Short mmCIF file of C-alpha atoms and ligand atoms in Angstrom, two decimals:
data_model
loop_
_atom_site.label_atom_id
_atom_site.label_comp_id
_atom_site.label_asym_id
_atom_site.label_seq_id
_atom_site.Cartn_x
_atom_site.Cartn_y
_atom_site.Cartn_z
CA MET A 26 86.17 96.87 118.84
CA ARG A 27 85.37 98.63 122.11
CA LEU A 28 84.49 102.27 121.52
CA SER A 29 86.24 103.21 124.78
CA ARG A 30 89.52 102.09 123.17
CA TYR A 31 88.82 103.21 119.59
CA PHE A 32 89.80 106.40 117.80
CA MET A 33 86.57 107.91 116.54
CA PRO A 34 86.44 111.65 117.30
CA VAL A 35 82.87 112.34 116.10
CA LEU A 36 81.75 115.95 115.81
CA LYS A 37 78.45 117.26 117.19
CA GLU A 38 78.33 120.28 114.90
CA THR A 39 78.43 120.25 111.12
CA PRO A 40 81.73 121.85 110.05
CA GLY A 41 81.20 125.00 108.00
CA GLU A 42 83.77 123.97 105.39
CA ALA A 43 81.60 121.10 104.10
CA GLN A 44 78.96 121.91 101.48
CA VAL A 45 77.64 118.49 100.52
CA ILE A 46 76.04 115.96 102.82
CA SER A 47 78.60 113.19 102.27
CA HIS A 48 81.45 115.51 103.20
CA GLN A 49 79.57 116.76 106.28
CA LEU A 50 78.81 113.21 107.43
CA MET A 51 82.33 111.95 106.75
CA LEU A 52 83.74 114.71 108.96
CA ARG A 53 81.08 114.31 111.67
CA ALA A 54 81.44 110.52 111.73
CA ALA A 55 85.23 110.88 112.04
CA MET A 56 85.96 109.05 108.81
CA VAL A 57 88.39 111.62 107.38
CA ARG A 58 90.15 114.86 108.21
CA GLN A 59 91.45 117.29 105.61
CA THR A 60 95.18 117.85 105.98
CA SER A 61 95.67 120.20 102.97
CA SER A 62 93.31 121.32 100.24
CA GLY A 63 91.90 118.17 98.62
CA ILE A 64 94.11 115.85 100.68
CA TYR A 65 92.65 113.69 103.42
CA ALA A 66 93.80 111.59 106.33
CA TRP A 67 91.67 108.45 106.68
CA LEU A 68 90.67 107.78 110.28
CA PRO A 69 89.87 104.22 111.43
CA LEU A 70 86.18 104.19 110.48
CA GLY A 71 86.85 105.65 107.03
CA LYS A 72 89.76 103.30 106.50
CA ARG A 73 87.50 100.29 107.13
CA VAL A 74 84.97 101.47 104.55
CA LEU A 75 87.72 102.17 102.04
CA ALA A 76 89.07 98.65 102.60
CA ASN A 77 85.61 97.11 102.05
CA ILE A 78 85.16 99.00 98.80
CA GLU A 79 88.65 97.99 97.72
CA ARG A 80 87.85 94.35 98.47
CA ILE A 81 84.71 94.35 96.33
CA VAL A 82 86.53 96.09 93.48
CA ARG A 83 89.38 93.58 93.73
CA GLU A 84 87.08 90.54 93.82
CA GLU A 85 85.23 91.67 90.68
CA GLN A 86 88.45 92.55 88.85
CA ASP A 87 89.90 89.14 89.69
CA ARG A 88 86.66 87.45 88.65
CA ALA A 89 86.88 89.27 85.29
CA GLY A 90 90.37 87.83 84.78
CA ALA A 91 92.36 90.97 85.54
CA ILE A 92 95.71 90.52 87.33
CA GLU A 93 96.74 92.71 90.25
CA VAL A 94 100.08 94.54 90.45
CA LEU A 95 101.33 97.62 92.29
CA MET A 96 103.13 100.47 90.54
CA PRO A 97 104.97 103.34 92.21
CA THR A 98 103.18 106.66 92.75
CA ILE A 99 106.30 108.65 91.78
CA GLN A 100 107.33 108.22 88.16
CA SER A 101 110.08 109.53 85.93
CA SER A 102 108.98 111.99 83.23
CA ASP A 103 110.79 109.98 80.52
CA LEU A 104 107.88 107.70 79.57
CA TRP A 105 105.49 110.62 79.53
CA LYS A 106 107.75 112.45 77.09
CA GLN A 107 107.71 109.37 74.84
CA SER A 108 103.92 109.22 74.77
CA GLY A 109 103.67 112.98 74.25
CA ARG A 110 101.57 113.54 77.37
CA TYR A 111 104.19 115.22 79.57
CA ASP A 112 103.41 118.64 78.16
CA ALA A 113 99.85 117.87 77.12
CA TYR A 114 98.69 116.88 80.61
CA GLY A 115 99.02 120.44 81.87
CA PRO A 116 98.94 121.89 85.39
CA GLU A 117 96.92 119.01 86.88
CA MET A 118 100.12 116.99 86.94
CA LEU A 119 102.20 117.42 90.09
CA ARG A 120 105.77 117.75 88.86
CA ILE A 121 108.65 117.13 91.23
CA THR A 122 112.40 117.60 90.78
CA ASP A 123 114.68 115.20 92.66
CA ARG A 124 118.10 116.06 94.15
CA HIS A 125 119.82 115.22 90.86
CA ASP A 126 117.53 117.64 89.02
CA ARG A 127 115.66 114.79 87.37
CA GLU A 128 112.07 115.54 86.43
CA MET A 129 109.68 113.28 88.31
CA LEU A 130 105.91 113.34 88.76
CA PHE A 131 103.20 111.96 91.02
CA SER A 132 101.12 109.66 88.84
CA PRO A 133 97.70 111.13 87.87
CA THR A 134 97.01 107.92 85.88
CA ALA A 135 99.36 105.22 84.60
CA GLU A 136 98.89 104.30 80.92
CA GLU A 137 102.58 104.92 80.14
CA LEU A 138 103.97 102.91 83.03
CA PHE A 139 101.69 99.92 82.45
CA THR A 140 102.50 99.99 78.74
CA ALA A 141 106.25 100.01 79.49
CA ILE A 142 106.00 97.21 82.08
CA PHE A 143 103.91 95.16 79.67
CA GLN A 144 106.35 95.72 76.83
CA ASN A 145 109.14 94.52 79.08
CA GLY A 146 107.40 91.21 79.80
CA ALA A 147 105.34 90.37 76.72
CA LYS A 148 107.17 89.04 73.71
CA SER A 149 104.70 87.04 71.64
CA TYR A 150 101.02 86.80 70.76
CA ARG A 151 100.76 84.09 73.44
CA ASP A 152 101.27 86.78 76.07
CA LEU A 153 97.99 88.43 75.02
CA PRO A 154 95.26 89.15 75.89
CA ARG A 155 96.13 90.43 79.36
CA ASN A 156 94.47 92.89 81.69
CA ILE A 157 96.65 94.23 84.51
CA TYR A 158 95.39 96.45 87.33
CA GLN A 159 96.35 98.17 90.55
CA ILE A 160 94.62 99.93 93.40
CA GLN A 161 96.88 102.87 94.10
CA TRP A 162 96.86 106.52 95.14
CA LYS A 163 96.82 109.13 92.40
CA PHE A 164 97.41 112.85 92.49
CA ARG A 165 95.74 115.45 90.29
CA ASP A 166 96.27 119.09 91.12
CA GLU A 167 92.60 119.90 90.55
CA VAL A 168 91.77 123.61 90.07
CA ARG A 169 88.84 123.28 92.44
CA PRO A 170 89.13 120.37 94.83
CA ARG A 171 85.76 120.23 96.55
CA PHE A 172 83.05 118.14 98.13
CA GLY A 173 85.53 116.24 100.28
CA VAL A 174 86.67 112.94 98.79
CA LEU A 175 84.34 113.38 95.80
CA ARG A 176 86.88 115.65 94.14
CA GLY A 177 90.14 115.39 95.98
CA ARG A 178 93.66 116.05 94.80
CA GLU A 179 95.03 112.82 96.25
CA PHE A 180 92.58 109.96 95.72
CA LEU A 181 92.53 106.18 95.57
CA MET A 182 91.87 104.70 92.13
CA LYS A 183 91.60 101.24 90.70
CA ASP A 184 93.18 101.45 87.27
CA ALA A 185 93.28 98.56 84.83
CA TYR A 186 94.92 98.35 81.41
CA SER A 187 94.09 95.76 78.74
CA PHE A 188 96.28 94.60 75.86
CA ASP A 189 94.82 92.74 72.88
CA LEU A 190 95.98 91.53 69.48
CA ASP A 191 93.02 92.72 67.45
CA PHE A 192 90.02 95.02 67.57
CA ASP A 193 87.47 92.28 68.34
CA GLY A 194 89.57 91.08 71.24
CA ALA A 195 89.95 94.62 72.55
CA VAL A 196 86.19 95.18 72.43
CA HIS A 197 85.71 91.95 74.37
CA SER A 198 88.16 93.17 77.03
CA TYR A 199 86.20 96.43 77.20
CA ASN A 200 82.94 94.53 77.55
CA ARG A 201 84.35 92.35 80.31
CA MET A 202 85.27 95.41 82.33
CA PHE A 203 81.89 96.97 81.54
CA ILE A 204 80.03 94.04 83.10
CA ALA A 205 82.53 93.83 85.99
CA TYR A 206 81.75 97.49 86.73
CA MET A 207 78.00 96.86 86.72
CA ARG A 208 78.52 94.02 89.20
CA THR A 209 80.96 95.98 91.36
CA PHE A 210 78.64 98.94 91.85
CA GLN A 211 75.57 96.75 92.37
CA ARG A 212 77.35 94.91 95.18
CA MET A 213 77.85 98.27 96.89
CA GLY A 214 74.14 99.00 96.72
CA LEU A 215 74.51 101.54 93.91
CA ASN A 216 72.71 101.90 90.61
CA ALA A 217 75.57 103.27 88.47
CA ILE A 218 74.37 104.02 84.93
CA PRO A 219 76.86 103.54 82.07
CA MET A 220 76.75 106.63 79.88
CA GLN A 221 78.46 107.50 76.62
CA ALA A 222 81.27 109.84 77.56
CA ASP A 223 84.05 112.07 76.38
CA THR A 224 87.60 110.70 76.67
CA GLY A 225 89.48 113.84 77.83
CA PRO A 226 93.24 113.53 78.42
CA ILE A 227 93.18 109.70 78.38
CA GLY A 228 92.20 109.74 74.69
CA GLY A 229 90.49 107.27 72.37
CA ASP A 230 87.12 107.09 70.68
CA LEU A 231 84.99 104.79 72.84
CA SER A 232 84.21 105.49 76.47
CA HIS A 233 81.54 105.11 79.12
CA GLU A 234 81.27 106.84 82.45
CA PHE A 235 79.46 105.02 85.25
CA ILE A 236 77.26 107.59 86.94
CA VAL A 237 75.43 107.47 90.27
CA LEU A 238 72.52 109.89 90.17
CA ALA A 239 72.71 112.49 92.94
CA PRO A 240 71.60 116.12 93.14
CA THR A 241 75.08 117.07 94.37
CA GLY A 242 76.82 115.44 91.39
CA GLU A 243 79.09 117.51 89.17
CA SER A 244 78.05 115.91 85.86
CA ASP A 245 74.90 116.82 83.90
CA VAL A 246 73.45 113.61 82.52
CA PHE A 247 70.60 112.57 80.21
CA TYR A 248 69.06 109.10 80.16
CA HIS A 249 66.07 106.93 79.40
CA GLU A 250 63.98 106.26 82.51
CA ASN A 251 64.51 102.49 82.05
CA TRP A 252 67.89 103.07 83.66
CA LEU A 253 66.22 103.83 86.98
CA LYS A 254 65.55 100.10 87.37
CA PRO A 255 68.62 98.05 88.32
CA ARG A 256 69.71 95.46 85.70
CA ASP A 257 70.27 91.81 86.44
CA THR A 258 73.84 90.93 85.51
CA SER A 259 74.03 87.70 87.52
CA THR A 260 73.43 85.27 84.64
CA ILE A 261 75.80 86.73 82.05
CA ASN A 262 78.71 84.50 81.09
CA ALA A 263 81.52 86.99 80.45
CA ASP A 264 83.58 84.31 78.64
CA ASP A 265 80.94 84.06 75.91
CA ARG A 266 82.00 86.89 73.59
CA ALA A 267 78.86 87.01 71.49
CA ALA A 268 76.44 86.73 74.41
CA LEU A 269 78.29 89.40 76.36
CA ALA A 270 78.34 91.77 73.38
CA ALA A 271 74.63 91.19 72.79
CA PHE A 272 73.84 91.87 76.45
CA ILE A 273 75.78 95.13 76.45
CA ASP A 274 74.24 96.21 73.14
CA GLY A 275 70.88 95.56 74.77
CA LEU A 276 71.79 97.79 77.70
CA ASN A 277 73.10 100.55 75.45
CA ALA A 278 69.87 100.51 73.47
CA ASP A 279 68.51 102.60 76.34
CA TYR A 280 69.90 106.08 75.83
CA ALA A 281 72.28 107.49 78.45
CA ALA A 282 74.86 110.20 77.81
CA THR A 283 76.88 112.82 79.62
CA ASP A 284 76.63 116.49 78.72
CA GLU A 285 79.50 116.36 76.20
CA LYS A 286 78.05 113.39 74.31
CA ARG A 287 74.38 114.36 74.01
CA ASP A 288 72.53 113.09 70.95
CA LEU A 289 69.48 115.28 70.43
CA ALA A 290 67.87 112.88 67.94
CA ALA A 291 68.17 109.99 70.40
CA GLU A 292 66.77 112.22 73.12
CA ALA A 293 63.79 113.15 70.98
CA ALA A 294 63.17 109.44 70.39
CA CYS A 295 62.94 108.90 74.17
CA GLY A 296 59.97 111.27 74.33
CA THR A 297 58.66 111.68 77.86
CA ALA A 298 60.92 108.85 79.06
CA LEU A 299 63.94 111.17 78.80
CA LYS A 300 65.29 112.20 82.21
CA GLN A 301 67.87 114.78 83.09
CA SER A 302 69.75 115.05 86.35
CA LYS A 303 73.06 115.46 88.09
CA GLY A 304 75.37 112.55 88.75
CA ILE A 305 78.65 111.44 90.29
CA GLU A 306 81.12 109.61 88.03
CA VAL A 307 82.33 106.59 89.99
CA GLY A 308 84.12 104.88 87.11
CA GLN A 309 85.12 105.27 83.49
CA VAL A 310 86.19 102.82 80.79
CA PHE A 311 88.14 103.76 77.66
CA TYR A 312 89.17 102.08 74.43
CA PHE A 313 92.03 103.89 72.70
CA GLY A 314 93.68 101.30 70.44
CA ASP A 315 97.34 102.08 69.79
CA LYS A 316 97.42 105.59 71.25
CA TYR A 317 100.25 104.58 73.62
CA THR A 318 101.67 101.41 72.06
CA THR A 319 102.56 103.05 68.73
CA PRO A 320 104.45 106.12 70.06
CA MET A 321 106.16 103.95 72.68
CA GLY A 322 107.17 101.41 70.02
CA VAL A 323 105.48 98.39 71.64
CA THR A 324 105.07 95.26 69.52
CA VAL A 325 104.82 91.52 70.12
CA GLN A 326 105.57 88.75 67.66
CA GLY A 327 102.36 87.65 65.91
CA PRO A 328 101.44 84.03 65.04
CA ASP A 329 103.07 84.43 61.61
CA GLY A 330 106.23 85.98 63.02
CA ALA A 331 105.36 89.52 61.96
CA PRO A 332 105.22 92.21 64.69
CA VAL A 333 101.78 93.19 66.00
CA THR A 334 101.01 96.42 67.87
CA PRO A 335 98.78 95.66 70.89
CA LEU A 336 95.51 97.56 71.21
CA MET A 337 94.69 98.96 74.62
CA GLY A 338 91.89 100.06 76.87
CA SER A 339 92.01 101.51 80.37
CA TYR A 340 89.47 101.27 83.12
CA GLY A 341 89.25 103.42 86.24
CA ILE A 342 87.20 103.26 89.43
CA GLY A 343 87.24 106.09 91.96
CA VAL A 344 87.68 103.98 95.10
CA SER A 345 87.89 106.88 97.57
CA ARG A 346 85.25 108.85 95.64
CA LEU A 347 82.91 105.88 96.08
CA VAL A 348 82.94 106.36 99.85
CA GLY A 349 81.38 109.79 99.33
CA ALA A 350 79.12 108.63 96.49
CA ILE A 351 77.66 105.82 98.61
CA ILE A 352 76.91 108.26 101.43
CA GLU A 353 75.26 110.68 98.97
CA ALA A 354 73.00 107.79 97.95
CA CYS A 355 72.55 106.26 101.43
CA HIS A 356 71.78 108.64 104.30
CA ASP A 357 68.90 110.19 106.23
CA GLU A 358 68.50 113.13 108.65
CA ALA A 359 70.21 111.21 111.46
CA GLY A 360 73.29 110.17 109.51
CA ILE A 361 74.80 107.54 107.25
CA VAL A 362 72.91 104.34 106.36
CA TRP A 363 75.60 101.94 105.15
CA PRO A 364 74.72 99.19 102.70
CA ASP A 365 75.75 95.94 104.44
CA ALA A 366 78.52 95.15 101.96
CA VAL A 367 80.60 98.25 102.75
CA ALA A 368 79.65 99.02 106.37
CA PRO A 369 82.69 99.59 108.63
CA PHE A 370 81.19 97.25 111.26
CA LYS A 371 78.04 95.18 110.96
CA VAL A 372 76.68 95.82 114.45
CA ALA A 373 76.65 98.63 117.00
CA LEU A 374 76.34 97.02 120.42
CA ILE A 375 74.92 99.66 122.75
CA ASN A 376 75.09 99.31 126.49
CA LEU A 377 72.50 101.76 127.82
CA ARG A 378 73.83 101.51 131.39
CA ALA A 379 77.59 101.15 131.54
CA ASP A 380 77.30 101.56 135.34
CA ASP A 381 75.03 98.51 135.70
CA ALA A 382 76.93 95.29 136.40
CA ALA A 383 74.32 93.01 134.81
CA CYS A 384 74.18 95.14 131.61
CA GLN A 385 77.93 95.20 131.42
CA ALA A 386 78.26 91.45 131.88
CA ALA A 387 75.58 90.77 129.26
CA CYS A 388 77.20 93.15 126.75
CA ASP A 389 80.65 91.72 127.36
CA LYS A 390 79.27 88.25 126.64
CA LEU A 391 77.43 89.43 123.49
CA TYR A 392 80.61 91.13 122.32
CA ALA A 393 82.54 87.89 122.75
CA ASP A 394 79.79 85.86 121.05
CA PHE A 395 79.56 88.20 118.03
CA THR A 396 83.32 88.20 117.71
CA ALA A 397 83.46 84.40 117.90
CA ALA A 398 80.78 84.24 115.18
CA GLY A 399 82.98 86.42 112.93
CA VAL A 400 80.64 89.43 113.07
CA ASP A 401 82.35 92.84 113.24
CA VAL A 402 80.95 94.74 116.22
CA LEU A 403 81.57 98.22 117.52
CA TYR A 404 80.76 97.97 121.22
CA ASP A 405 79.69 101.25 122.82
CA ASP A 406 80.95 100.52 126.32
CA ARG A 407 81.52 104.18 127.18
CA ASP A 408 80.05 105.81 130.26
CA GLU A 409 77.65 108.05 128.31
CA ARG A 410 73.91 108.76 128.26
CA GLY A 411 71.76 106.49 126.10
CA GLY A 412 70.66 109.44 123.95
CA ALA A 413 74.24 110.28 123.02
CA LYS A 414 74.96 106.64 122.19
CA PHE A 415 71.88 106.39 119.95
CA ALA A 416 72.86 109.59 118.13
CA THR A 417 76.39 108.30 117.52
CA ALA A 418 75.11 104.92 116.32
CA ASP A 419 72.68 106.57 113.89
CA LEU A 420 75.37 108.99 112.69
CA ILE A 421 77.90 106.29 111.85
CA GLY A 422 75.17 104.20 110.26
CA LEU A 423 76.08 100.58 111.04
CA PRO A 424 73.39 98.25 109.58
CA TRP A 425 72.29 96.80 112.96
CA GLN A 426 72.03 98.15 116.49
CA VAL A 427 71.77 95.81 119.45
CA ILE A 428 70.50 97.76 122.44
CA VAL A 429 70.90 96.38 125.94
CA GLY A 430 69.12 97.98 128.91
CA PRO A 431 68.37 96.81 132.46
CA LYS A 432 64.60 96.36 132.01
CA GLY A 433 64.76 94.14 128.95
CA LEU A 434 67.70 92.26 130.31
CA ALA A 435 65.73 91.29 133.42
CA ALA A 436 63.32 89.54 131.01
CA GLY A 437 66.14 88.07 128.92
CA ILE A 438 65.41 90.47 126.06
CA VAL A 439 67.50 92.90 123.98
CA GLU A 440 66.36 95.26 121.27
CA LEU A 441 67.48 94.83 117.67
CA LYS A 442 67.20 97.85 115.38
CA ARG A 443 67.70 97.87 111.63
CA ARG A 444 69.31 101.22 110.82
CA ALA A 445 67.91 101.44 107.26
CA THR A 446 64.24 101.09 108.25
CA GLY A 447 64.31 102.12 111.89
CA GLU A 448 62.40 98.91 112.65
CA ARG A 449 62.98 97.66 116.23
CA VAL A 450 62.21 94.18 117.48
CA GLU A 451 62.67 92.54 120.84
CA VAL A 452 64.81 89.44 120.65
CA PRO A 453 65.77 86.89 123.33
CA ILE A 454 69.37 87.65 124.22
CA GLU A 455 70.63 84.20 123.24
CA ALA A 456 69.06 84.53 119.73
CA VAL A 457 70.45 87.92 118.71
CA VAL A 458 73.80 86.78 117.30
CA GLY A 459 71.97 84.37 114.99
CA ARG A 460 69.60 87.13 113.85
CA VAL A 461 72.35 89.30 112.40
CA GLY A 462 75.15 86.78 111.83
N1 5CA B 12 93.51 105.93 83.35
C1 5CA B 12 92.08 106.10 83.27
C2 5CA B 12 91.36 104.84 83.61
S1 5CA B 12 92.32 103.75 84.49
C3 5CA B 12 91.64 107.23 84.15
O1 5CA B 12 92.44 107.89 84.77
N2 5CA B 12 90.35 107.48 84.19
S2 5CA B 12 89.62 108.68 84.93
O2 5CA B 12 90.31 109.90 84.72
O3 5CA B 12 88.27 108.64 84.50
O4 5CA B 12 89.66 108.38 86.45
C4 5CA B 12 89.10 107.20 86.95
C5 5CA B 12 88.15 107.46 88.09
O5 5CA B 12 88.85 108.09 89.16
C6 5CA B 12 87.02 108.40 87.77
O6 5CA B 12 85.94 107.73 87.15
C7 5CA B 12 86.65 108.96 89.13
O7 5CA B 12 85.72 108.08 89.76
C8 5CA B 12 87.96 108.93 89.88
N3 5CA B 12 88.51 110.29 90.00
C9 5CA B 12 89.03 111.04 89.00
N4 5CA B 12 89.43 112.24 89.48
C10 5CA B 12 89.16 112.23 90.81
C11 5CA B 12 89.34 113.18 91.88
N5 5CA B 12 89.88 114.37 91.67
N6 5CA B 12 88.92 112.83 93.13
C12 5CA B 12 88.37 111.62 93.35
N7 5CA B 12 88.18 110.70 92.40
C13 5CA B 12 88.57 110.99 91.14
#
């Protein structure tokens, strides 16, 4: 993409409305604009990051055996009355009346709808276990939307729902999602710690929140310092029930709990290894058995012909919240420092002298070569001072900067800068695509 033809209205000043660094940087880097309280328009750069996060979430869900669907955002109130949540959900639910005076709502979560769709398609024990998910916008009329996309009213969520025949199967489904979450967040460069958590309006008796430590986080969390080291999940075979359960038990042996679930005896046992900090909840997994299937009358025919009530779990990831959470974890004074896996482009190609024919020709060729090699490049071909281009490149935080100026070019050299370390090396112009590709 040529910057001269892109839509990236970066801001020089930090907008006064933004209190936390991720929100400030997302506004300055032209990733989002607020259109109403807690509701955001995603500009091109933000949209690309969102799509990268979505892709990683989708790949790990698919790998864990979950099946993607897409449900509507607007739902009828009928199912919610059946489950008993229509009144219980309270003012966070955005209620809408259609022209025929029917009560509708904008989905804040989708247990009821997934349960109904599943009921409609699953008849026998052979149709279980299944885990069905979507990546879809949700709306919660939060009392205090704040910190940009970290607590929005409209936000993008991955929500998955598992259906099992028995408790052991349901725990295995929970464990599969647990390990998929560890892998998902690790791929984004995050250390998200699974913590025992309260279940709130979703319900149930078993739940973990996945928390990224950050001073700006809204959750107070308590954990054993072992959690500060990332865990290797690469060798776990998620199809092996016993091995997976043993691995997760091993992880949970290290204490980690949110404020509501503190265990003072377990904390005392941690001694000086106990840590306390703030964190951002990027995902949550729940097991709630028949909380929805029983009131909604869902059964399938069991192996012996008798009806069985499926047991359920649900599993959420805050896809749009992750954009902010990653920036909270990955930035410096100059701007964002994207982990490679989610960066909106891999390379910023900076022409220091747009008015110099040789520089322009060399940059045009590099742009074509990167593109041909399948590397996403944002080419700063604007007629601007070098200083302004460097500042923009640092602000938007692409992993690599390729800097082309007349002096180096005369010697066949360009500069390659790694954004994360600031390290700069001189590279022969014909070698640079291979160095980052
Ligand atoms: N149905 C369940 C799981 S599918 C559910 O709704 N879980 S949740 O309430 O924990 O939400 C899932 C994830 O969405 C959270 O972990 C959080 O990362 C994200 N999320 C929740 N509320 C907001 C919000 N107001 N703004 C941005 N992200 C949010």
